[in-house]
Short mmCIF file of C-alpha atoms in Angstrom, two decimals:
data_model
loop_
_atom_site.label_atom_id
_atom_site.label_comp_id
_atom_site.label_asym_id
_atom_site.label_seq_id
_atom_site.Cartn_x
_atom_site.Cartn_y
_atom_site.Cartn_z
CA MET W 249 124.60 69.85 63.09
CA ALA W 250 122.47 71.52 64.99
CA GLN W 251 124.70 74.14 65.50
CA GLN W 252 125.39 74.21 62.00
CA GLU W 253 122.25 75.34 61.56
CA ARG W 254 121.37 77.91 63.69
CA GLY W 255 124.98 79.05 62.74
CA VAL W 256 123.30 79.55 58.70
CA ARG W 257 119.35 81.38 60.76
CA THR W 258 121.63 83.36 62.20
CA ARG W 259 124.47 84.10 59.04
CA ARG W 260 120.73 84.78 57.01
CA ALA W 261 119.30 86.75 59.57
CA ILE W 262 122.49 89.21 59.54
CA LEU W 263 121.73 89.23 55.86
CA GLU W 264 118.72 90.48 55.81
CA ALA W 265 119.36 93.07 58.25
CA ALA W 266 121.89 94.23 56.44
CA ALA W 267 119.60 94.03 53.16
CA VAL W 268 116.84 96.35 54.77
CA ALA W 269 119.57 98.70 56.12
CA PHE W 270 120.80 99.35 52.55
CA ALA W 271 117.61 99.63 51.59
CA GLU W 272 116.38 101.74 53.36
CA HIS W 273 119.56 104.07 53.30
CA GLY W 274 121.19 102.75 50.83
CA TYR W 275 124.80 101.65 51.05
CA THR W 276 127.05 104.73 51.95
CA ALA W 277 124.56 105.47 54.55
CA ALA W 278 123.31 101.71 56.41
CA THR W 279 125.45 101.88 59.32
CA VAL W 280 127.08 98.58 61.24
CA ALA W 281 124.79 99.93 64.29
CA ASP W 282 121.57 99.55 62.68
CA ILE W 283 121.51 96.46 61.07
CA LEU W 284 123.16 94.86 64.64
CA ARG W 285 119.94 95.62 66.14
CA THR W 286 117.14 94.49 63.26
CA ALA W 287 119.08 91.71 63.22
CA GLY W 288 118.98 91.40 66.87
CA VAL W 289 122.52 89.43 67.06
CA THR W 290 126.09 90.87 68.81
CA LYS W 291 128.69 92.24 66.62
CA GLY W 292 130.82 89.17 67.86
CA ALA W 293 128.27 86.98 65.68
CA MET W 294 128.16 89.28 62.73
CA TYR W 295 132.13 89.24 62.81
CA PHE W 296 132.30 85.87 62.84
CA HIS W 297 130.38 85.74 59.28
CA PHE W 298 131.14 89.42 58.23
CA ASP W 299 133.86 91.82 58.90
CA SER W 300 133.13 94.74 57.18
CA LYS W 301 129.87 96.50 56.15
CA GLU W 302 132.05 95.67 52.74
CA ALA W 303 130.92 91.65 52.91
CA LEU W 304 128.50 92.16 53.95
CA ALA W 305 127.44 93.83 50.61
CA ARG W 306 128.99 90.67 48.51
CA GLY W 307 127.34 88.91 50.68
CA VAL W 308 123.61 90.30 49.56
CA LEU W 309 125.12 90.15 45.91
CA GLU W 310 125.99 86.54 46.16
CA VAL W 311 122.53 85.96 47.22
CA GLN W 312 121.03 86.62 44.09
CA THR W 313 123.25 83.48 41.74
CA GLU W 314 123.31 80.87 43.95
CA GLN W 315 119.80 79.50 43.19
CA VAL W 316 119.83 76.29 40.62
CA LEU W 317 117.50 75.60 38.04
CA PRO W 318 115.85 72.02 36.37
CA GLU W 319 117.38 71.62 32.97
CA GLN W 320 115.02 72.34 29.98
CA GLU W 321 114.80 70.95 26.53
CA ILE W 322 115.44 73.73 25.02
CA LYS W 323 118.61 76.53 26.93
CA LEU W 324 116.61 79.26 25.44
CA GLN W 325 114.27 77.95 27.94
CA GLU W 326 116.96 78.25 30.93
CA VAL W 327 117.33 81.80 29.88
CA VAL W 328 114.16 83.36 30.06
CA ASP W 329 113.79 80.67 33.27
CA VAL W 330 117.32 82.16 35.57
CA ALA W 331 115.58 85.62 34.09
CA MET W 332 111.25 84.99 35.54
CA ALA W 333 112.59 83.02 38.54
CA MET W 334 114.75 86.22 39.64
CA THR W 335 112.05 88.30 38.58
CA HIS W 336 109.51 86.79 40.94
CA ARG W 337 111.85 85.79 43.52
CA LEU W 338 113.03 89.92 43.78
CA VAL W 339 109.06 90.30 44.25
CA HIS W 340 109.02 88.48 47.23
CA GLU W 341 112.70 87.95 48.74
CA PRO W 342 113.80 91.66 49.74
CA LEU W 343 117.02 89.73 50.17
CA LEU W 344 116.99 89.64 46.16
CA ARG W 345 115.86 93.33 45.68
CA ALA W 346 118.19 94.81 48.45
CA GLY W 347 121.13 92.86 45.62
CA THR W 348 119.31 94.40 42.48
CA ARG W 349 119.50 98.18 45.04
CA LEU W 350 123.23 97.66 44.91
CA SER W 351 124.56 96.91 42.24
CA ALA W 352 123.00 99.93 40.95
CA ASP W 353 124.50 101.98 43.36
CA PRO W 354 127.48 103.55 42.92
CA VAL W 355 129.86 103.65 46.20
CA ALA W 356 128.85 100.28 46.61
CA ALA W 357 129.40 98.98 42.74
CA ARG W 358 133.13 100.52 42.44
CA ARG W 359 133.53 97.91 45.63
CA HIS W 360 132.15 94.85 43.74
CA ARG W 361 132.86 95.59 40.46
CA GLY W 362 129.27 95.36 38.64
CA GLY W 363 128.23 94.45 41.67
CA ALA W 364 126.25 90.33 40.40
CA TRP W 365 125.53 91.82 37.36
CA PRO W 366 128.53 90.95 36.33
CA LEU W 367 127.70 86.80 38.16
CA TRP W 368 124.95 87.16 35.74
CA GLY W 369 126.12 88.50 32.27
CA ASP W 370 129.56 85.24 32.95
CA LEU W 371 126.36 82.74 34.07
CA LEU W 372 123.60 83.61 30.71
CA THR W 373 127.15 84.01 28.09
CA GLU W 374 127.49 80.54 29.19
CA PHE W 375 124.16 79.33 28.29
CA LEU W 376 123.41 81.61 25.59
CA THR W 377 126.61 80.39 23.52
CA GLU W 378 125.62 76.17 24.55
CA ALA W 379 122.11 77.50 22.95
CA HIS W 380 123.66 78.69 20.33
CA GLU W 381 125.91 76.20 19.12
CA ARG W 382 122.41 73.73 19.59
CA GLY W 383 121.16 75.83 16.65
CA GLU W 384 118.27 77.34 18.26
CA THR W 385 119.74 81.53 17.82
CA LEU W 386 120.01 83.37 14.16
CA ALA W 387 122.88 83.11 13.13
CA HIS W 388 123.76 87.20 14.00
CA VAL W 389 123.05 86.64 17.28
CA VAL W 390 126.83 86.93 19.87
CA PRO W 391 126.54 85.99 22.43
CA ARG W 392 128.20 87.45 24.93
CA GLU W 393 126.96 90.96 23.61
CA VAL W 394 123.35 89.39 23.90
CA ALA W 395 123.86 88.34 27.78
CA GLU W 396 124.85 91.62 28.81
CA LEU W 397 121.98 92.94 26.44
CA VAL W 398 119.66 90.87 28.79
CA VAL W 399 120.64 91.15 32.20
CA GLY W 400 121.37 95.76 31.81
CA ALA W 401 117.74 95.77 29.99
CA LEU W 402 116.49 93.19 33.29
CA ASN W 403 117.92 95.01 35.88
CA GLY W 404 116.11 98.76 33.81
CA VAL W 405 112.43 96.58 34.17
CA HIS W 406 113.78 96.08 37.25
CA LEU W 407 114.39 99.15 38.68
CA TYR W 408 111.58 101.11 36.26
CA SER W 409 108.77 99.01 38.10
CA GLN W 410 110.53 99.15 41.83
CA LEU W 411 110.26 103.19 41.11
CA GLU W 412 106.58 103.60 38.76
CA THR W 413 104.52 100.64 40.35
CA GLY W 414 106.70 98.80 43.32
CA LEU W 415 106.73 95.77 41.43
CA SER W 416 102.97 94.86 41.25
CA ASP W 417 103.66 94.29 37.40
CA VAL W 418 107.47 93.28 37.88
CA GLU W 419 106.26 90.19 35.90
CA ALA W 420 104.24 91.45 33.04
CA ARG W 421 106.61 93.83 32.42
CA VAL W 422 109.76 91.04 32.29
CA SER W 423 107.72 89.06 30.16
CA THR W 424 106.98 91.37 27.88
CA LEU W 425 110.60 92.23 27.63
CA LEU W 426 111.80 88.69 26.96
CA ARG W 427 108.50 88.52 24.29
CA HIS W 428 110.87 91.35 21.69
CA LEU W 429 114.12 90.64 22.37
CA LEU W 430 113.37 86.81 21.41
CA LEU W 431 112.07 87.58 18.05
CA SER W 432 115.37 88.71 18.23
CA ILE W 433 117.01 86.23 19.82
CA ALA W 434 115.73 83.11 18.53
CA ARG W 435 115.06 80.79 15.50
CA PRO W 436 110.57 80.93 14.65
CA ALA W 437 110.76 77.45 15.48
CA VAL W 438 112.54 77.70 18.76
CA LEU W 439 110.61 80.89 19.47
CA ALA W 440 107.44 78.53 19.17
CA CYS W 441 108.17 76.44 21.89
CA LEU W 442 109.40 78.80 24.74
CA ASP W 443 106.51 79.52 27.77
CA VAL W 444 107.84 82.92 28.10
CA ALA W 445 104.47 83.62 30.57
CA PRO W 446 104.25 86.03 33.64
CA ASP W 447 103.73 83.28 35.73
CA ARG W 448 106.34 81.05 34.51
CA GLY W 449 109.12 82.31 37.67
CA ALA W 450 106.30 81.25 40.56
CA ARG W 451 106.26 78.18 38.67
CA VAL W 452 109.91 77.35 38.43
CA VAL W 453 110.38 78.55 42.09
CA ARG W 454 107.84 76.25 42.75
CA GLU W 455 109.77 73.14 40.56
CA VAL W 456 113.18 74.42 43.05
CA ALA W 457 111.49 74.47 46.25
CA ARG W 458 110.52 70.18 45.25
CA MET W 459 114.04 69.22 44.00
CA PRO W 460 115.07 66.70 46.42
CA ALA W 461 118.24 68.20 48.19
CA SER W 462 121.53 68.46 46.60
CA ALA W 463 124.37 67.54 49.81
CA MET O 249 120.10 140.60 29.79
CA ALA O 250 123.85 140.53 31.02
CA GLN O 251 121.82 139.74 34.30
CA GLN O 252 120.23 137.68 33.25
CA GLU O 253 122.35 136.06 31.57
CA ARG O 254 124.91 135.75 34.35
CA GLY O 255 122.07 133.78 36.07
CA VAL O 256 121.36 131.30 34.05
CA ARG O 257 125.02 130.07 34.68
CA THR O 258 125.44 130.50 38.38
CA ARG O 259 122.29 128.52 37.70
CA ARG O 260 124.38 125.84 35.36
CA ALA O 261 126.93 125.68 37.77
CA ILE O 262 125.32 125.02 40.36
CA LEU O 263 123.32 122.13 38.77
CA GLU O 264 126.99 120.67 37.97
CA ALA O 265 128.31 120.94 41.50
CA ALA O 266 125.09 119.01 42.58
CA ALA O 267 126.04 116.12 39.69
CA VAL O 268 129.20 115.82 40.98
CA ALA O 269 127.67 115.93 44.95
CA PHE O 270 125.05 113.57 43.63
CA ALA O 271 127.69 111.31 41.80
CA GLU O 272 130.04 111.11 44.42
CA HIS O 273 128.13 110.57 47.82
CA GLY O 274 125.14 109.30 46.44
CA TYR O 275 121.89 111.91 47.24
CA THR O 276 121.37 110.82 51.35
CA ALA O 277 124.84 111.18 51.61
CA ALA O 278 125.28 114.99 49.57
CA THR O 279 125.43 117.70 51.28
CA VAL O 280 124.45 120.98 50.49
CA ALA O 281 128.24 122.12 51.78
CA ASP O 282 129.53 120.40 49.29
CA ILE O 283 127.29 121.54 46.36
CA LEU O 284 128.03 125.26 47.66
CA ARG O 285 131.79 123.92 47.60
CA THR O 286 132.46 123.12 44.56
CA ALA O 287 129.83 126.07 43.01
CA GLY O 288 131.69 128.27 44.38
CA VAL O 289 128.35 129.96 45.45
CA THR O 290 126.72 131.40 48.69
CA LYS O 291 123.95 130.08 49.60
CA GLY O 292 122.03 133.00 49.53
CA ALA O 293 123.26 133.24 45.03
CA MET O 294 121.98 128.88 45.51
CA TYR O 295 118.68 129.46 47.53
CA PHE O 296 118.03 132.43 45.07
CA HIS O 297 117.80 129.05 42.47
CA PHE O 298 116.64 126.30 44.54
CA ASP O 299 115.08 126.18 48.13
CA SER O 300 116.54 122.46 49.14
CA LYS O 301 118.66 119.79 48.02
CA GLU O 302 115.17 118.30 46.89
CA ALA O 303 115.12 121.35 44.57
CA LEU O 304 118.12 120.83 42.71
CA ALA O 305 117.67 116.99 42.48
CA ARG O 306 114.43 117.90 39.98
CA GLY O 307 116.75 120.23 38.47
CA VAL O 308 119.65 117.83 37.86
CA LEU O 309 116.97 115.47 36.72
CA GLU O 310 115.58 118.21 33.87
CA VAL O 311 117.89 118.84 31.98
CA GLN O 312 117.60 115.37 30.20
CA THR O 313 114.36 115.52 29.37
CA GLU O 314 114.90 119.39 28.19
CA GLN O 315 116.97 119.26 24.91
CA VAL O 316 114.34 119.00 21.32
CA LEU O 317 115.78 117.59 19.23
CA PRO O 318 115.67 117.66 14.67
CA GLU O 319 111.89 115.96 13.82
CA GLN O 320 112.95 113.16 11.37
CA GLU O 321 110.39 112.06 8.03
CA ILE O 322 109.92 108.32 9.81
CA LYS O 323 109.08 108.70 13.67
CA LEU O 324 110.67 105.54 14.66
CA GLN O 325 113.95 106.94 13.67
CA GLU O 326 113.15 110.12 16.49
CA VAL O 327 113.03 107.78 18.91
CA VAL O 328 116.14 106.43 18.02
CA ASP O 329 117.25 109.68 17.29
CA VAL O 330 116.14 110.21 21.84
CA ALA O 331 117.88 107.41 22.92
CA MET O 332 121.32 108.12 21.23
CA ALA O 333 121.73 111.33 21.85
CA MET O 334 120.83 110.73 25.23
CA THR O 335 123.58 108.34 25.43
CA HIS O 336 125.98 110.37 23.61
CA ARG O 337 125.39 113.55 26.41
CA LEU O 338 125.60 111.59 28.59
CA VAL O 339 129.26 110.68 27.91
CA HIS O 340 129.88 113.62 27.69
CA GLU O 341 127.61 115.85 29.94
CA PRO O 342 127.96 114.82 34.07
CA LEU O 343 125.33 116.43 34.53
CA LEU O 344 122.77 113.98 32.48
CA ARG O 345 125.38 110.93 34.77
CA ALA O 346 123.79 112.44 37.88
CA GLY O 347 120.58 112.17 36.76
CA THR O 348 120.84 108.88 35.65
CA ARG O 349 122.50 107.97 38.97
CA LEU O 350 119.78 110.02 40.83
CA SER O 351 116.50 108.31 39.39
CA ALA O 352 117.80 104.53 40.27
CA ASP O 353 118.89 106.18 43.99
CA PRO O 354 116.08 104.50 46.03
CA VAL O 355 115.58 107.34 48.21
CA ALA O 356 115.41 110.01 45.16
CA ALA O 357 113.65 107.93 43.64
CA ARG O 358 111.18 108.40 46.33
CA ARG O 359 111.26 111.50 46.81
CA HIS O 360 111.31 112.54 42.56
CA ARG O 361 107.72 110.14 42.01
CA GLY O 362 110.58 108.18 39.65
CA GLY O 363 113.42 110.62 39.36
CA ALA O 364 113.83 111.18 34.85
CA TRP O 365 112.45 108.26 34.19
CA PRO O 366 108.48 109.15 33.82
CA LEU O 367 109.37 112.03 31.58
CA TRP O 368 111.27 109.76 29.55
CA GLY O 369 108.80 107.30 29.31
CA ASP O 370 105.44 110.38 28.00
CA LEU O 371 108.04 111.46 25.63
CA LEU O 372 108.69 108.68 24.43
CA THR O 373 104.70 107.21 23.89
CA GLU O 374 104.20 110.32 22.21
CA PHE O 375 106.63 109.39 19.54
CA LEU O 376 105.67 105.48 19.45
CA THR O 377 101.65 106.49 18.98
CA GLU O 378 102.31 107.99 16.11
CA ALA O 379 105.04 106.11 14.38
CA HIS O 380 102.29 103.74 15.67
CA GLU O 381 99.13 105.60 13.82
CA ARG O 382 101.60 106.38 10.68
CA GLY O 383 102.08 102.09 10.30
CA GLU O 384 105.65 102.62 10.60
CA THR O 385 105.33 100.20 13.50
CA LEU O 386 103.96 96.01 13.70
CA ALA O 387 100.42 95.31 14.71
CA HIS O 388 101.06 94.18 18.47
CA VAL O 389 103.08 97.77 18.95
CA VAL O 390 101.24 98.75 22.44
CA PRO O 391 102.84 102.80 22.21
CA ARG O 392 103.18 102.98 26.12
CA GLU O 393 104.47 99.36 26.71
CA VAL O 394 107.08 99.22 25.04
CA ALA O 395 107.79 103.43 25.76
CA GLU O 396 108.80 102.04 29.32
CA LEU O 397 110.44 99.33 28.28
CA VAL O 398 112.81 101.15 25.62
CA VAL O 399 113.28 103.49 28.57
CA GLY O 400 113.29 100.86 31.44
CA ALA O 401 115.59 98.51 28.65
CA LEU O 402 117.58 102.49 27.91
CA ASN O 403 118.27 103.32 31.46
CA GLY O 404 119.42 99.04 33.01
CA VAL O 405 122.11 99.18 29.50
CA HIS O 406 123.26 102.48 30.78
CA LEU O 407 124.38 101.40 34.49
CA TYR O 408 125.51 98.33 33.06
CA SER O 409 127.79 100.11 30.67
CA GLN O 410 128.65 102.98 33.30
CA LEU O 411 129.03 99.89 36.15
CA GLU O 412 131.72 97.51 33.95
CA THR O 413 133.73 99.89 31.80
CA GLY O 414 133.00 103.84 33.00
CA LEU O 415 130.56 104.43 29.56
CA SER O 416 133.66 103.02 27.14
CA ASP O 417 131.26 101.11 24.72
CA VAL O 418 127.66 102.61 25.89
CA GLU O 419 127.15 104.63 22.41
CA ALA O 420 127.58 100.11 20.96
CA ARG O 421 125.89 99.09 23.64
CA VAL O 422 122.78 100.35 22.93
CA SER O 423 122.98 101.12 19.52
CA THR O 424 123.50 96.39 20.21
CA LEU O 425 119.74 96.56 22.18
CA LEU O 426 117.74 99.24 19.65
CA ARG O 427 118.76 96.89 16.89
CA HIS O 428 117.65 93.73 18.66
CA LEU O 429 114.22 95.77 20.25
CA LEU O 430 113.53 97.38 16.55
CA LEU O 431 113.30 93.67 15.12
CA SER O 432 110.33 93.34 17.32
CA ILE O 433 108.55 96.91 17.28
CA ALA O 434 109.83 98.39 13.01
CA ARG O 435 107.92 96.85 9.95
CA PRO O 436 110.60 95.23 7.67
CA ALA O 437 111.06 98.39 5.73
CA VAL O 438 111.28 101.17 8.02
CA LEU O 439 113.46 99.05 9.98
CA ALA O 440 115.96 99.07 7.06
CA CYS O 441 115.86 102.62 6.58
CA LEU O 442 116.29 103.76 10.55
CA ASP O 443 120.27 104.49 11.36
CA VAL O 444 120.93 103.02 14.29
CA ALA O 445 124.75 103.54 13.88
CA PRO O 446 126.58 103.84 17.46
CA ASP O 447 127.18 107.56 16.53
CA ARG O 448 124.26 108.95 15.11
CA GLY O 449 123.90 110.65 18.72
CA ALA O 450 126.90 111.93 18.35
CA ARG O 451 125.60 112.84 14.78
CA VAL O 452 122.16 114.45 16.37
CA VAL O 453 123.98 116.34 18.31
CA ARG O 454 126.19 118.19 16.51
CA GLU O 455 122.80 118.56 14.62
CA VAL O 456 121.14 120.37 17.53
CA ALA O 457 124.07 122.54 18.60
CA ARG O 458 123.84 124.18 14.84
CA MET O 459 120.50 124.48 15.25
CA PRO O 460 118.75 127.66 15.14
CA ALA O 461 118.07 129.05 19.03
CA SER O 462 114.56 129.33 19.03
CA ALA O 463 112.71 132.57 20.97
#
């Protein structure tokens, strides 16, 4: 058990070192040697968890969608929560920032079929399909189309904020994006009940931290 | 005069070679030697136009905002036209694709203060401010906020389409984005007059090609 915990911590340390290297040098220029040095682990320890730079990139990308958020009475609130929690974590977790960068890196994206974006697209399509079936959305909404639109626009706003202000205003920018987009997605009665405040992500992430861990 | 034309052509050839190298290898890994080989020019010829890899990147970025589009009766149509013409050119001009990539590249963006995005942000803020003064927009619209939102979301949708379908559906995706966003930007009477069809960009670009060149 202690050994298993140590394994989890080592795996995380390697992923965080990879994230730093990818963010600093870009995917192509980052080397496994850099990553080993930053993580302070041996080559053998790294290859036990990840057998290539590609596997490291895949690991960094998968961190983005592994967090499960609390269910909400309105399904569209869960769409908002996914976007806002991801945005909040982006500010505080270098691992998530690296994933965003990797998804926009031409070489990494070719090797990993669009990075994390298709994973987000599938997740939001599922939520929007359920919202649509429950009658929360306007008649013209096509769930897959809107899901991919939200993922694209959200990542674009993340990149813009990262470049312009180092993410210091990213939660306000995403709140603005969602307020605008939801006007063309949600029925008015649903719209009035949604919480799209800039600090929504922080509150959802705190709630997750208080949830009992599942088996 | 013939010499001047030759200079313009050489400059363009160098920029296109740089665009290919940046798109293929990323900004950091691309080398000046690669660019010279692809362009088929001497080091001296290149340094006459661009004195560093940074200057080449700046040149690639500036191509994005140098095209002037026809004026329209409704100012918001010009906002749509900028987005749709840019999107159409992205499919057909490798130079523009490279600029989009550079703007999202962490190393290039740090060196060029956000790549081409601030240039687009300023241009759209100007158009949206005029649209707002003319009463074309809804009361809650803040021109700078909406302009940066549109630039971020537009670039995000470009990247998503580039990764997922190699840009084959990018004009349809941007048309969807604008239809959604405009519902929260334009007054209903203006909204009904806007042309946001997927082929709008192609038509605007053809119109520019027919315009008499200015002095």
